[in-house]
Short mmCIF file of C-alpha atoms and ligand atoms in Angstrom, two decimals:
data_model
loop_
_atom_site.label_atom_id
_atom_site.label_comp_id
_atom_site.label_asym_id
_atom_site.label_seq_id
_atom_site.Cartn_x
_atom_site.Cartn_y
_atom_site.Cartn_z
CA MET O 1 8.61 -13.75 6.26
CA GLU O 2 5.69 -11.18 6.69
CA GLN O 3 3.95 -9.80 3.79
CA THR O 4 1.96 -6.61 3.66
CA PHE O 5 -0.93 -5.22 0.98
CA ILE O 6 0.78 -1.83 -1.06
CA MET O 7 -1.09 0.38 -2.78
CA ILE O 8 -0.32 3.59 -4.61
CA LYS O 9 -3.76 4.83 -5.39
CA PRO O 10 -4.28 7.17 -7.72
CA ASP O 11 -3.28 9.89 -7.64
CA GLY O 12 0.41 8.75 -6.25
CA VAL O 13 0.18 7.46 -10.16
CA GLN O 14 -1.18 10.30 -11.94
CA ARG O 15 2.15 12.32 -10.10
CA GLY O 16 4.34 11.04 -10.75
CA LEU O 17 5.76 9.51 -7.52
CA ILE O 18 5.40 5.92 -8.50
CA GLY O 19 9.34 5.20 -8.17
CA GLU O 20 9.74 7.64 -5.46
CA ILE O 21 7.37 5.04 -3.18
CA ILE O 22 8.83 2.18 -5.02
CA GLY O 23 12.22 3.61 -4.24
CA ARG O 24 11.86 4.19 -0.37
CA PHE O 25 10.71 0.40 0.02
CA GLU O 26 13.38 -1.07 -1.71
CA LYS O 27 16.08 1.28 -0.06
CA LYS O 28 15.33 -0.18 3.42
CA GLY O 29 14.87 -3.61 2.75
CA PHE O 30 12.13 -4.94 1.89
CA THR O 31 11.54 -7.62 -0.89
CA LEU O 32 8.79 -7.33 -4.22
CA LYS O 33 7.36 -10.22 -4.41
CA GLY O 34 4.14 -8.65 -7.02
CA LEU O 35 3.31 -5.68 -8.38
CA LYS O 36 0.71 -5.19 -10.83
CA PHE O 37 -0.37 -1.69 -12.32
CA THR O 38 -3.94 -1.79 -13.05
CA THR O 39 -7.56 0.10 -12.43
CA VAL O 40 -10.02 -1.81 -10.54
CA ASP O 41 -14.45 -1.28 -11.25
CA ARG O 42 -16.42 -0.38 -8.30
CA SER O 43 -17.68 -3.85 -7.03
CA PHE O 44 -13.75 -4.44 -6.53
CA ALA O 45 -13.23 -1.86 -4.33
CA GLU O 46 -16.15 -1.96 -2.58
CA LYS O 47 -14.41 -5.34 -1.31
CA HIS O 48 -10.86 -3.51 -0.69
CA TYR O 49 -12.45 -1.06 1.77
CA ALA O 50 -15.39 -4.14 2.93
CA ASP O 51 -14.56 -2.80 6.69
CA LEU O 52 -14.68 0.99 6.23
CA SER O 53 -18.68 0.89 4.41
CA ALA O 54 -20.57 2.48 7.18
CA LYS O 55 -18.61 5.36 6.94
CA PRO O 56 -19.74 8.74 5.43
CA PHE O 57 -16.68 9.32 3.33
CA PHE O 58 -17.57 5.62 1.87
CA PRO O 59 -18.37 6.56 -1.42
CA GLY O 60 -16.19 9.30 -2.31
CA LEU O 61 -13.05 6.41 -1.95
CA VAL O 62 -14.62 4.17 -3.47
CA ASP O 63 -15.00 6.87 -6.82
CA TYR O 64 -11.17 8.04 -6.16
CA ILE O 65 -9.90 3.81 -6.47
CA ILE O 66 -11.48 3.78 -9.31
CA SER O 67 -10.62 6.71 -10.87
CA GLY O 68 -7.46 5.76 -12.27
CA PRO O 69 -4.99 3.31 -11.92
CA VAL O 70 -3.02 1.35 -9.57
CA VAL O 71 0.58 -0.49 -7.98
CA ALA O 72 -0.34 -3.07 -6.08
CA MET O 73 2.37 -4.34 -4.46
CA VAL O 74 2.98 -7.22 -2.33
CA TRP O 75 6.39 -6.08 -0.16
CA ALA O 76 7.80 -9.02 2.31
CA GLY O 77 10.62 -8.58 5.59
CA SER O 78 10.37 -8.53 9.44
CA LYS O 79 7.99 -6.06 10.66
CA VAL O 80 6.71 -4.86 7.20
CA VAL O 81 3.45 -5.16 7.91
CA THR O 82 4.17 -2.47 10.67
CA THR O 83 7.01 -0.71 9.32
CA GLY O 84 5.68 -0.48 6.23
CA ARG O 85 2.87 2.07 8.79
CA LYS O 86 5.21 3.87 9.89
CA ILE O 87 7.01 4.32 6.21
CA ILE O 88 3.33 5.41 5.14
CA GLY O 89 2.94 8.04 7.65
CA ALA O 90 -0.64 8.84 9.48
CA THR O 91 -4.00 8.31 7.39
CA ASN O 92 -4.99 12.24 7.46
CA PRO O 93 -1.50 14.61 5.66
CA ALA O 94 -1.64 16.62 8.06
CA GLU O 95 -0.83 14.88 11.01
CA SER O 96 1.78 12.28 9.68
CA ALA O 97 5.26 13.14 9.98
CA PRO O 98 7.74 14.85 7.15
CA GLY O 99 9.90 12.10 6.52
CA THR O 100 6.55 9.77 5.41
CA ILE O 101 5.66 9.38 2.11
CA ARG O 102 2.03 11.39 3.18
CA GLY O 103 3.90 13.55 5.22
CA ASP O 104 5.81 14.52 2.54
CA TYR O 105 3.89 13.89 -0.49
CA ALA O 106 -0.33 14.80 0.93
CA ILE O 107 -2.29 17.33 1.60
CA ASP O 108 -5.49 15.89 2.09
CA ILE O 109 -7.04 13.24 3.55
CA GLY O 110 -9.20 11.91 0.61
CA ARG O 111 -6.07 12.19 -1.21
CA ASN O 112 -3.14 10.93 1.08
CA VAL O 113 -0.90 8.45 -2.04
CA ILE O 114 -1.14 5.02 -1.19
CA HIS O 115 -2.89 2.41 1.38
CA GLY O 116 -1.25 -0.21 3.81
CA SER O 117 -2.43 -3.21 5.69
CA ASP O 118 -2.74 -2.72 8.93
CA SER O 119 -2.18 -6.11 10.68
CA VAL O 120 -1.03 -9.39 9.39
CA GLU O 121 -4.34 -10.51 9.42
CA ASN O 122 -5.82 -8.16 6.92
CA ALA O 123 -3.18 -8.15 4.87
CA LYS O 124 -3.90 -12.06 3.92
CA LYS O 125 -7.09 -11.28 3.46
CA GLU O 126 -5.80 -8.40 0.26
CA ILE O 127 -3.05 -10.27 -1.26
CA ALA O 128 -5.34 -12.52 -1.29
CA LEU O 129 -7.61 -9.95 -3.22
CA TRP O 130 -5.29 -8.05 -5.31
CA PHE O 131 -2.93 -11.80 -6.10
CA PRO O 132 -5.21 -14.76 -6.72
CA ASP O 133 -2.90 -16.73 -8.23
CA GLY O 134 -0.27 -16.47 -5.72
CA VAL O 135 2.97 -14.11 -5.41
CA THR O 136 6.19 -14.78 -7.07
CA GLU O 137 8.82 -16.46 -4.88
CA TRP O 138 12.81 -15.37 -4.66
CA GLN O 139 15.00 -14.69 -2.50
CA SER O 140 17.45 -11.52 -2.72
CA SER O 141 21.24 -11.49 -2.95
CA LEU O 142 21.28 -9.32 -0.02
CA HIS O 143 19.25 -11.01 2.10
CA SER O 144 22.60 -11.82 4.54
CA TRP O 145 23.47 -8.09 4.27
CA ILE O 146 20.45 -6.81 5.47
CA TYR O 147 19.68 -9.63 8.46
CA GLU O 148 22.08 -10.02 11.14
N1 UDP H 201 -10.55 8.50 4.30
C1 UDP H 201 -11.07 9.96 4.11
N2 UDP H 201 -11.61 9.96 4.58
C2 UDP H 201 -11.34 9.89 6.31
C3 UDP H 201 -10.64 9.12 6.32
C4 UDP H 201 -10.65 8.25 5.54
O1 UDP H 201 -11.46 9.73 2.96
O2 UDP H 201 -12.38 10.61 7.20
C5 UDP H 201 -9.82 7.78 3.43
C6 UDP H 201 -8.35 7.63 3.29
O3 UDP H 201 -8.32 7.97 1.32
C7 UDP H 201 -7.66 6.91 4.15
C8 UDP H 201 -9.01 5.76 3.31
O4 UDP H 201 -9.87 5.66 3.48
O5 UDP H 201 -7.05 6.27 3.41
C9 UDP H 201 -9.00 4.29 4.80
O6 UDP H 201 -9.06 4.83 5.57
P1 UDP H 201 -8.42 4.22 6.82
O7 UDP H 201 -8.71 4.67 8.09
O8 UDP H 201 -7.85 2.97 6.82
O9 UDP H 201 -6.85 4.71 6.91
P2 UDP H 201 -5.58 3.53 6.25
O10 UDP H 201 -5.88 2.76 6.77
O11 UDP H 201 -5.70 3.60 4.94
O12 UDP H 201 -4.61 5.13 6.90
MG1 MG H 202 -6.91 1.15 6.40
#
């Protein structure tokens, strides 16, 4: 089953959105495979966002990600990468549709509450970075009620 890396950013944690965000992925029918509440240091955050290192907002982005604890997660399910991005909403909350996480809970692009992998390939890289010891393999007993 496809997997994606989802992270509740420090603003999402501080604002008490952990339960709400996890609930949205859970209720959709996706399966939680990994969960870690942690802070990361500068070099780790720079590695996670390495593709964006040339962008003018990169230093501020790294400061933001290391400013407090985050919730790092692996979610599994059919098309979870693409659907996860839809649940999250557009990068800029000013353009995220209502009903999406960013559309409902964020205003500024630099405080947009949540990260989600943008491709299956990047999901694999991010999962390997954040969960080097692997994830928890299990199959939900609801599987046949969610997939035909
Ligand atoms: N970001 C920012 N300013 C920008 C673009 C992005 O602060 O002009 C931040 C924002 O928090 C975003 C993150 O950098 O979520 C990563 O950017 P990306 O383009 O990968 O967006 P995402 O994949 O998170 O939607
Ligand atoms: Mg991205």
